């Protein structure tokens, strides 16, 4: 029988330490929705999403009420839309039409984000991929709940540098197109390397072609719970530190596992994976930076930060895999600057730079995330930043990503207010030396030697 | 049996347990176990109950119980037992 200490430990995590299930994301395959016309494709897409996800929000809400655990987001991920629209889209505007349909359906169903306005171009770009990518600035400007992603490389294929170069320009255009709204379009656009097929988190969520017709993937959270546990370990050995993180991660993940199984059963779809990521929010006490600081680093970004993050990430995984047999997605600690109160403070006081963040992305998921930079930054420099991150992902066989906002009219020392979970982004300094010649070369960086494992 | 855990936290006062038990009786909910402590004047109680015979939906029961708690100045949460079992039992 449960004892009172255990019961209050759980309720305390929920009440005071921001424990929640960050997202229940339903993946829906749209491969069977391709038609000869844009109108027919849109109609099929709408019908299929409604058929599967019609009860998603209500089901998540009732699970939340019964078990007393907040489920923050109800989301949908879909087949990369460049595959679905290839049969009918002849202009970027055709893709924008599909995007508007997706936005309307997502809003109707209570999904705060729908991910999968995506193209997978790690080896080459099809005509359909190109149209989709060119439509992104307009598509993200005229919709609210749609997230776009482009996978530009992988360990198996190398890095498509033509796509990297193109995405630098697309990010600039997206920032310009939504310049009157703090460049919000760029917060919904991520460039990935080694993108997973089953990621429940935005903006990089899509349902890969390896997946079934419909699947439930769940992202747990709980930086606040880990921080609270570590606050009791000051002065203790690394063993105590590791054990504490593992035990906490286990408990958090078990809650996610329960919610995922319950949601899959009630919605009559397959349970996919639990994503173990520690996902911060702008709320104080729900920060990955604060965890690093609780380990004994004065400010996130100081020497020792990368080691602390590596330890954290590894122990979260070790605790998490014991709690769920099906772990996937990104699974690690997220370090989105604008969405993490401790990261914002670390940037503002000069402890955390883009270069340090890049080093941190070598040991955690997922990449340079939610970083605002001066609007004067060139497209080639943004492509250089993307190429660096993609190289880290390709060589280390891990997912990396760049979600960066070149904010027009703003410079270092200023900040932008994105609101809600997206938070506040201080403008960060970017290295001013050029990589123009490197980026304007055509072709791709070949797959690394360790990709030939056959 | 459908076990649910009810937690009550708040300033200690006369009749908290009485009112909770009365409410559970009115809704045909059977109490299986009770543990409580008072720490620094704060009342902490945990009840494990069986809601198999409950006379309304679980969601409205939990909402009404929470509402009754706020009238007494205590926070009452009703959560199905599985969340605690999953977290604390392998």
PDB file of C-alpha atoms in Angstrom, chain B residues 6-82:
ATOM      1  CA  UNK B   6      -7.383  11.875  -2.075  1.00  0.00           C
ATOM      2  CA  UNK B   7      -4.927  14.343  -0.585  1.00  0.00           C
ATOM      3  CA  UNK B   8      -5.923  17.183   1.702  1.00  0.00           C
ATOM      4  CA  UNK B   9      -3.508  19.964   2.582  1.00  0.00           C
ATOM      5  CA  UNK B  10      -4.194  23.158   4.481  1.00  0.00           C
ATOM      6  CA  UNK B  11      -4.505  24.907   7.805  1.00  0.00           C
ATOM      7  CA  UNK B  12      -5.654  22.556  10.548  1.00  0.00           C
ATOM      8  CA  UNK B  13      -9.256  23.076  11.660  1.00  0.00           C
ATOM      9  CA  UNK B  14     -12.080  21.249  13.382  1.00  0.00           C
ATOM     10  CA  UNK B  15     -14.074  18.906  11.158  1.00  0.00           C
ATOM     11  CA  UNK B  16     -11.936  18.439   8.058  1.00  0.00           C
ATOM     12  CA  UNK B  17     -11.979  14.655   8.285  1.00  0.00           C
ATOM     13  CA  UNK B  18     -15.657  14.701   9.240  1.00  0.00           C
ATOM     14  CA  UNK B  19     -16.652  16.784   6.227  1.00  0.00           C
ATOM     15  CA  UNK B  20     -14.557  14.686   3.828  1.00  0.00           C
ATOM     16  CA  UNK B  21     -15.995  11.420   5.161  1.00  0.00           C
ATOM     17  CA  UNK B  22     -19.519  12.781   4.974  1.00  0.00           C
ATOM     18  CA  UNK B  23     -18.988  13.832   1.367  1.00  0.00           C
ATOM     19  CA  UNK B  24     -17.583  10.410   0.468  1.00  0.00           C
ATOM     20  CA  UNK B  25     -20.516   8.679   2.195  1.00  0.00           C
ATOM     21  CA  UNK B  26     -22.988  10.820   0.232  1.00  0.00           C
ATOM     22  CA  UNK B  27     -21.381   9.739  -3.039  1.00  0.00           C
ATOM     23  CA  UNK B  28     -21.075   6.045  -2.127  1.00  0.00           C
ATOM     24  CA  UNK B  29     -17.269   6.093  -1.987  1.00  0.00           C
ATOM     25  CA  UNK B  30     -15.658   3.574   0.364  1.00  0.00           C
ATOM     26  CA  UNK B  31     -12.607   4.597   2.435  1.00  0.00           C
ATOM     27  CA  UNK B  32      -9.855   1.952   2.445  1.00  0.00           C
ATOM     28  CA  UNK B  33      -7.039   3.699   4.261  1.00  0.00           C
ATOM     29  CA  UNK B  34      -6.361   7.004   5.955  1.00  0.00           C
ATOM     30  CA  UNK B  35      -3.080   8.555   7.077  1.00  0.00           C
ATOM     31  CA  UNK B  36      -2.643  12.036   8.405  1.00  0.00           C
ATOM     32  CA  UNK B  37      -0.119  14.293  10.089  1.00  0.00           C
ATOM     33  CA  UNK B  38      -0.135  17.873  11.306  1.00  0.00           C
ATOM     34  CA  UNK B  39       3.130  19.674  10.628  1.00  0.00           C
ATOM     35  CA  UNK B  40       3.637  23.281  11.771  1.00  0.00           C
ATOM     36  CA  UNK B  41      -0.120  23.760  12.025  1.00  0.00           C
ATOM     37  CA  UNK B  42      -0.647  22.381   8.517  1.00  0.00           C
ATOM     38  CA  UNK B  43      -2.961  19.465   8.065  1.00  0.00           C
ATOM     39  CA  UNK B  44      -1.745  16.759   5.634  1.00  0.00           C
ATOM     40  CA  UNK B  45      -4.079  13.859   4.968  1.00  0.00           C
ATOM     41  CA  UNK B  46      -4.085  11.043   2.476  1.00  0.00           C
ATOM     42  CA  UNK B  47      -7.082   8.800   1.901  1.00  0.00           C
ATOM     43  CA  UNK B  48      -7.169   5.771  -0.342  1.00  0.00           C
ATOM     44  CA  UNK B  49     -10.738   5.210  -1.451  1.00  0.00           C
ATOM     45  CA  UNK B  50     -12.663   2.922  -3.780  1.00  0.00           C
ATOM     46  CA  UNK B  51     -14.727   4.852  -6.327  1.00  0.00           C
ATOM     47  CA  UNK B  52     -16.209   1.778  -8.070  1.00  0.00           C
ATOM     48  CA  UNK B  53     -19.702   2.594  -6.756  1.00  0.00           C
ATOM     49  CA  UNK B  54     -19.520   6.352  -7.215  1.00  0.00           C
ATOM     50  CA  UNK B  55     -22.833   8.071  -8.067  1.00  0.00           C
ATOM     51  CA  UNK B  56     -21.445  10.631 -10.554  1.00  0.00           C
ATOM     52  CA  UNK B  57     -18.605  10.971 -13.066  1.00  0.00           C
ATOM     53  CA  UNK B  58     -15.100  10.935 -11.616  1.00  0.00           C
ATOM     54  CA  UNK B  59     -14.341  14.346 -13.051  1.00  0.00           C
ATOM     55  CA  UNK B  60     -17.348  16.043 -11.441  1.00  0.00           C
ATOM     56  CA  UNK B  61     -16.711  14.186  -8.163  1.00  0.00           C
ATOM     57  CA  UNK B  62     -13.125  15.496  -8.100  1.00  0.00           C
ATOM     58  CA  UNK B  63     -14.314  18.996  -8.955  1.00  0.00           C
ATOM     59  CA  UNK B  64     -16.995  19.003  -6.228  1.00  0.00           C
ATOM     60  CA  UNK B  65     -14.519  17.660  -3.683  1.00  0.00           C
ATOM     61  CA  UNK B  66     -12.048  20.409  -4.580  1.00  0.00           C
ATOM     62  CA  UNK B  67     -14.809  23.006  -4.260  1.00  0.00           C
ATOM     63  CA  UNK B  68     -15.799  21.670  -0.817  1.00  0.00           C
ATOM     64  CA  UNK B  69     -12.139  21.875   0.206  1.00  0.00           C
ATOM     65  CA  UNK B  70     -11.794  25.475  -0.841  1.00  0.00           C
ATOM     66  CA  UNK B  71     -14.831  26.337   1.303  1.00  0.00           C
ATOM     67  CA  UNK B  72     -12.950  24.845   4.281  1.00  0.00           C
ATOM     68  CA  UNK B  73      -9.703  26.569   3.302  1.00  0.00           C
ATOM     69  CA  UNK B  74      -7.893  23.347   2.356  1.00  0.00           C
ATOM     70  CA  UNK B  75      -6.648  22.043  -0.976  1.00  0.00           C
ATOM     71  CA  UNK B  76      -8.163  18.694  -1.951  1.00  0.00           C
ATOM     72  CA  UNK B  77      -6.963  16.645  -4.929  1.00  0.00           C
ATOM     73  CA  UNK B  78      -8.423  13.382  -6.199  1.00  0.00           C
ATOM     74  CA  UNK B  79      -6.115  11.329  -8.384  1.00  0.00           C
ATOM     75  CA  UNK B  80      -6.423   7.771  -9.629  1.00  0.00           C
ATOM     76  CA  UNK B  81      -4.007   5.530  -7.804  1.00  0.00           C
ATOM     77  CA  UNK B  82      -2.074   4.419 -10.894  1.00  0.00           C
TER      78      UNK B  82
END
